[in-house]
Coordinates of N, CA and C in Angstrom, one line a residue:
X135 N 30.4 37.4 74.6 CA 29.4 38.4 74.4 C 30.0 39.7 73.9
X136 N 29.7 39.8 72.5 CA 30.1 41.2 72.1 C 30.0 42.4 72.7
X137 N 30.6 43.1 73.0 CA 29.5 44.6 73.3 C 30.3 45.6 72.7
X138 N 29.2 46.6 72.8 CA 29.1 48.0 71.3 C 29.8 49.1 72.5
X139 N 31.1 50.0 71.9 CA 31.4 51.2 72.5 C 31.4 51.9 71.5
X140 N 30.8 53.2 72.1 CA 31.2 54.1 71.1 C 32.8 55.0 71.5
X141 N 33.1 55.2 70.1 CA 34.6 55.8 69.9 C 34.7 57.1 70.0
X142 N 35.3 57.9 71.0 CA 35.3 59.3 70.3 C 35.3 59.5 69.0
X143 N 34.5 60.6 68.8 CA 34.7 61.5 67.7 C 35.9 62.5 67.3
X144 N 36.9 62.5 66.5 CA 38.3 63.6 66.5 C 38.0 64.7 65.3
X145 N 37.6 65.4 65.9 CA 36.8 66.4 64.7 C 38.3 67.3 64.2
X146 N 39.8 67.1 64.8 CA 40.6 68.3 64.4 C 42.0 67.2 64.8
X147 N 42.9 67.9 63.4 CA 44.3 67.1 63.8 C 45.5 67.6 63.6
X148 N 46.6 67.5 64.5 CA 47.5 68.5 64.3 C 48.3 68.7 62.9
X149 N 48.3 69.8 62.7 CA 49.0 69.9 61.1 C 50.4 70.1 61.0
X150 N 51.3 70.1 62.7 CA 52.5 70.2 62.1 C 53.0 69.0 62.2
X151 N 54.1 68.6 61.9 CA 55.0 67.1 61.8 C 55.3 66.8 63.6
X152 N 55.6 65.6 63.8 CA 55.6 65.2 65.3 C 56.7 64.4 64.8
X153 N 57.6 64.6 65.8 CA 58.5 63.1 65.7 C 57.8 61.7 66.6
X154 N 58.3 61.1 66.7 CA 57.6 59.6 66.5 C 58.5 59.6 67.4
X155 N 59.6 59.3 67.6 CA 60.5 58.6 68.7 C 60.4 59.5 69.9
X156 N 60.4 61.1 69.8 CA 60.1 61.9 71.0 C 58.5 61.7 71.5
X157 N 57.8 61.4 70.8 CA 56.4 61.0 71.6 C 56.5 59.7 71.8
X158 N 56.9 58.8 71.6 CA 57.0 57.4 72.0 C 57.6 57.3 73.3
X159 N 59.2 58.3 73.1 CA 60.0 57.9 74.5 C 59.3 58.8 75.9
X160 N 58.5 59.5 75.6 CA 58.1 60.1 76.4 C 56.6 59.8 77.0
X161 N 56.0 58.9 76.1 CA 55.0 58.0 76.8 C 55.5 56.9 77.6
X162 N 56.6 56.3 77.1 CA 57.2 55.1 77.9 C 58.0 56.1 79.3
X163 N 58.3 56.9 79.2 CA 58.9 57.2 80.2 C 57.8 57.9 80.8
X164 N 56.9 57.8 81.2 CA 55.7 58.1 82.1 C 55.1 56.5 82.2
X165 N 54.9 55.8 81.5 CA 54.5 54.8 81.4 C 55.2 53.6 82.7
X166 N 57.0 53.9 82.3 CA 58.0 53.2 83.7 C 58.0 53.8 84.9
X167 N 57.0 55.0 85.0 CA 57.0 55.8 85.8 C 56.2 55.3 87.3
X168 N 55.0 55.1 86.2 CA 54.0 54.4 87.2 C 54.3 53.3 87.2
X169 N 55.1 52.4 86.5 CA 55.3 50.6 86.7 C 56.3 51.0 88.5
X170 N 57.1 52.3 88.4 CA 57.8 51.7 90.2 C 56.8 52.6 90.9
X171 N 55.6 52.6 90.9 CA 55.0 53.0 92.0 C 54.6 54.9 92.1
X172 N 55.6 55.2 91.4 CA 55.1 56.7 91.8 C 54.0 57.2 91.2
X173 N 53.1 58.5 91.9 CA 52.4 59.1 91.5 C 51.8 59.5 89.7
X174 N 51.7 58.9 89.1 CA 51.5 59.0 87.7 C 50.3 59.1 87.5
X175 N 49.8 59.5 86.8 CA 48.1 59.7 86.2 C 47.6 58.5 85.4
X176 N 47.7 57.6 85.4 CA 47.0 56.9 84.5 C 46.3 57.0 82.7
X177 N 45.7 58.0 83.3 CA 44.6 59.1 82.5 C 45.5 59.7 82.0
X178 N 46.5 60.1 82.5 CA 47.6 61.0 81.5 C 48.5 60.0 80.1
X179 N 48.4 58.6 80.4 CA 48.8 57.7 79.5 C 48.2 57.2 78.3
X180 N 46.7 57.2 79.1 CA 45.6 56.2 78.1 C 44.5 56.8 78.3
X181 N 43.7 56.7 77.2 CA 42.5 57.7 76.7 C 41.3 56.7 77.2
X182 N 40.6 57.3 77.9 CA 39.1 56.1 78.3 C 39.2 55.0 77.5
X183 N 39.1 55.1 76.0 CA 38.9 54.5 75.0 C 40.1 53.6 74.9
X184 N 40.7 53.5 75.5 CA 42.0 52.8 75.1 C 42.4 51.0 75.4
X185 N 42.7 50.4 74.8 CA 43.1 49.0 75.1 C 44.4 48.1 75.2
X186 N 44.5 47.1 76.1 CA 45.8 46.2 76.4 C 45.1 45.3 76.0
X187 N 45.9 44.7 75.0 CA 45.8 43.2 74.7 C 47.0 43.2 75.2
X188 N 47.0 41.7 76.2 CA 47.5 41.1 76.8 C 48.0 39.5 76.3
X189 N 49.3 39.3 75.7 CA 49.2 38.2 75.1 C 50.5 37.3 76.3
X190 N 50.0 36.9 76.8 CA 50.7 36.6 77.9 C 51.9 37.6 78.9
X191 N 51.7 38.1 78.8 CA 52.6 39.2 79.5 C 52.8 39.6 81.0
X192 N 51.0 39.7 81.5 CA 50.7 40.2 82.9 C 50.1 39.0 83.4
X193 N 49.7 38.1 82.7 CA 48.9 36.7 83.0 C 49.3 35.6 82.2
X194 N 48.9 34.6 82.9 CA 49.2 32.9 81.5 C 48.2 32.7 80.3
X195 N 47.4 34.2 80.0 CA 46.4 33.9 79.8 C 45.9 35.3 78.4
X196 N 45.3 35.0 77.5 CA 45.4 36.0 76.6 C 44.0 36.9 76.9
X197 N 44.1 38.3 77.1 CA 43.4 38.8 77.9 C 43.1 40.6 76.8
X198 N 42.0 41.0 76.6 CA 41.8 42.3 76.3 C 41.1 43.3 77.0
X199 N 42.0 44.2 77.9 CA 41.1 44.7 78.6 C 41.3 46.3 78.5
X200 N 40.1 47.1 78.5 CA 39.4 48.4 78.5 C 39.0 49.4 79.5
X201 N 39.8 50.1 79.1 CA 40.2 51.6 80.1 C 40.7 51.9 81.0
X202 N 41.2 52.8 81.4 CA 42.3 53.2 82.0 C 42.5 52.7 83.4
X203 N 41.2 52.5 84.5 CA 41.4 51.8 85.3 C 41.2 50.0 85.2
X204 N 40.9 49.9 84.2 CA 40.8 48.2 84.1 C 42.5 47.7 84.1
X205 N 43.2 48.8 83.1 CA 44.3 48.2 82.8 C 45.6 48.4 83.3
X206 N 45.4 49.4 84.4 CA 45.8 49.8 85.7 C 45.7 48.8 86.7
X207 N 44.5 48.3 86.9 CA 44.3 47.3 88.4 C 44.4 45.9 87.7
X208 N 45.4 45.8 86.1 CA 46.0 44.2 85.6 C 47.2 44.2 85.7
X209 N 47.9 45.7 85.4 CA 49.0 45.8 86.1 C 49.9 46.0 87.4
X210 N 49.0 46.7 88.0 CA 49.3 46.8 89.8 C 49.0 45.0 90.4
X211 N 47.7 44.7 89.6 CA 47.3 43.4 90.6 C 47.3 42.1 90.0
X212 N 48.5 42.0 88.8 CA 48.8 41.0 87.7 C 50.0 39.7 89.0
X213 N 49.9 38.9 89.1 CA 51.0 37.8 89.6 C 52.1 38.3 89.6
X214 N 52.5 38.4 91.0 CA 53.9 39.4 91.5 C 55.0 38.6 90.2
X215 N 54.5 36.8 90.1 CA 56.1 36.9 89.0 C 56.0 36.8 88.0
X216 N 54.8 37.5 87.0 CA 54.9 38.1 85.8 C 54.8 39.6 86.1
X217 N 54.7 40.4 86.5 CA 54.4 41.8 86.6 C 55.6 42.1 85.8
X218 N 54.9 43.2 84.7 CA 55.8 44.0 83.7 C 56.7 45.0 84.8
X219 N 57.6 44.8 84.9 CA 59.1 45.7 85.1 C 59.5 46.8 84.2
X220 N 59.6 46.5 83.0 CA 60.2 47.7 82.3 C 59.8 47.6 80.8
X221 N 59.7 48.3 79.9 CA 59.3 48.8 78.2 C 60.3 49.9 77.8
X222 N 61.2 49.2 77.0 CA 61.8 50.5 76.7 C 61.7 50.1 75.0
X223 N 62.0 51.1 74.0 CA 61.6 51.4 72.6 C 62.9 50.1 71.8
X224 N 62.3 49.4 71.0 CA 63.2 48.7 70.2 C 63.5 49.0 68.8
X225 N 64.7 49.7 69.2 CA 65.6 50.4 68.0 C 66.1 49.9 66.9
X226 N 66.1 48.4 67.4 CA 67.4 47.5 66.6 C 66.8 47.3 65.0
X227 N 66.1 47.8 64.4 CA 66.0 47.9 62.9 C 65.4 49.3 62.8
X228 N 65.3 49.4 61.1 CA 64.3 50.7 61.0 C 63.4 50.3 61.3
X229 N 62.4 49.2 60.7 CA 61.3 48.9 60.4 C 60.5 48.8 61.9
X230 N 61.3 48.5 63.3 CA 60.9 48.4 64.6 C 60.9 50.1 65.0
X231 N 61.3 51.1 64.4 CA 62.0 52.3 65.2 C 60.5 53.1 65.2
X232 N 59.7 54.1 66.3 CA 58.5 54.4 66.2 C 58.3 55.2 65.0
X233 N 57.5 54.9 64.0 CA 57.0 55.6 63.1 C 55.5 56.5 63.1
X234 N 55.0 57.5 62.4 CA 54.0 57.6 62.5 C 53.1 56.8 61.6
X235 N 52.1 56.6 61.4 CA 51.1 55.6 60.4 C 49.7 56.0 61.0
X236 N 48.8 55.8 59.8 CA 47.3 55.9 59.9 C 46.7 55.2 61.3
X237 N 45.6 55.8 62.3 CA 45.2 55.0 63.0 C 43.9 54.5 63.1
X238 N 43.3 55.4 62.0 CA 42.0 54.6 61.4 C 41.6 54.2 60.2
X239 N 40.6 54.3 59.9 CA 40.0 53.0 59.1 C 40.4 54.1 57.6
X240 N 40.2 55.2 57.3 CA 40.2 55.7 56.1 C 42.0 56.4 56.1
X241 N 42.7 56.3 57.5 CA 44.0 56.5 56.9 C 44.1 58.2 56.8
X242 N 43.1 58.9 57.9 CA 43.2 60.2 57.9 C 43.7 60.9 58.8
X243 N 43.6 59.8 60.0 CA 44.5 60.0 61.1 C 46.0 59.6 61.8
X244 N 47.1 60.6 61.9 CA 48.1 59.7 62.0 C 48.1 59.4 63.8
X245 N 49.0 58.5 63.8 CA 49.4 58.2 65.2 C 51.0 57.7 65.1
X246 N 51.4 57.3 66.3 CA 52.7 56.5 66.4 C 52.6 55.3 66.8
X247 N 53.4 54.5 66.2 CA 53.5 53.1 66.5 C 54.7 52.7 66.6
X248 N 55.0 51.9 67.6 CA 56.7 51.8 68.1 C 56.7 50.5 68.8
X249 N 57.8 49.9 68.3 CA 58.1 48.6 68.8 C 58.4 48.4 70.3
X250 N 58.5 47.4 71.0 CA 59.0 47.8 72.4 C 59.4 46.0 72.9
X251 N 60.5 46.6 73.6 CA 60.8 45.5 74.4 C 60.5 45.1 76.0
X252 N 59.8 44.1 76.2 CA 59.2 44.2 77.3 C 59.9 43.2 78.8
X253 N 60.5 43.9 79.9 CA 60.9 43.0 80.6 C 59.8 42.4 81.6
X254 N 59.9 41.3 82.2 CA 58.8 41.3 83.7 C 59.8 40.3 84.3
X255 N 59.0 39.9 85.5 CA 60.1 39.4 86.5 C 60.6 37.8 86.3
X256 N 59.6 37.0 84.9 CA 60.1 35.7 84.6 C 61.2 36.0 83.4
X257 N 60.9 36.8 82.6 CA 61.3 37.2 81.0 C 61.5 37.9 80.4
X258 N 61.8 37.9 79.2 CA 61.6 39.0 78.2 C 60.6 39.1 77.0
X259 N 60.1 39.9 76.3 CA 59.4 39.9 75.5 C 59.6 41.2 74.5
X260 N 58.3 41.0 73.5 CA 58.2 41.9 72.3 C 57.0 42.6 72.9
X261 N 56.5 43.4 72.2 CA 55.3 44.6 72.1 C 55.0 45.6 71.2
X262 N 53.8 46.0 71.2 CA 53.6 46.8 69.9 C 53.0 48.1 70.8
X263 N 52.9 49.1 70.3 CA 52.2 50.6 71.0 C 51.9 51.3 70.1
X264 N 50.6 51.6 70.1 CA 49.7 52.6 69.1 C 49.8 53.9 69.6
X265 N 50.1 55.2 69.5 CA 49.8 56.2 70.0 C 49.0 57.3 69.5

């Protein structure tokens, strides 16, 4: 069953240059924050609007799920032996290193996008992060 959300509206965008890799490492480093349990905001990571596709990672199971407490109570309450452990930034090419790039449809908005390497308690993996 489809269902319709509406998207914020971003009526204003910042005009000076951002580095990519200092906003990347500094969402992941809030992001490992809350993976050991401390006090972290959630809300301070992910925008209501925000989504985890899950391609086996937290489950055996390919999963998309929506907003900040959905994707919160997949990670807190995901099978103790997949639970994601750690995300840190994958450097090892340019093409992986976080860049900024368009994050919508006409290419007027930038964001960051950054590769990531994902540990959990069976494995390792890849990942992608829109910011």
């Amino acid at each position: 069953m489809l269902q319709h959300v509406d998207l914020p509206e971003i009526t204003s965008m910042q005009a000076e240059p951002t580095d990519p890799q200092a906003v990347a490492s500094a969402w992941l480093e809030g992001f490992n924050h809350l993976l050991t349990g401390h006090d972290q905001n959630i809300k301070a990571l992910f925008l209501d609007a925000s989504y985890w596709r899950d391609l086996l990672c937290t489950t055996w199971n390919f999963h998309t799920y929506y907003g900040p407490s959905k994707i919160m109570s997949v990670l807190k309450g995901s099978d103790q032996k997949c639970s994601v452990q750690l995300l840190e930034l994958d450097l090892s090419s340019d093409i992986k290193k976080p860049t900024l790039c368009p994050i919508d449809f006409h290419g007027s908005l930038q964001g960051v996008q950054a590769f990531l390497k994902v540990e959990t308690k069976l494995g390792r993996g890849r990942g992608l992060v829109k910011l």
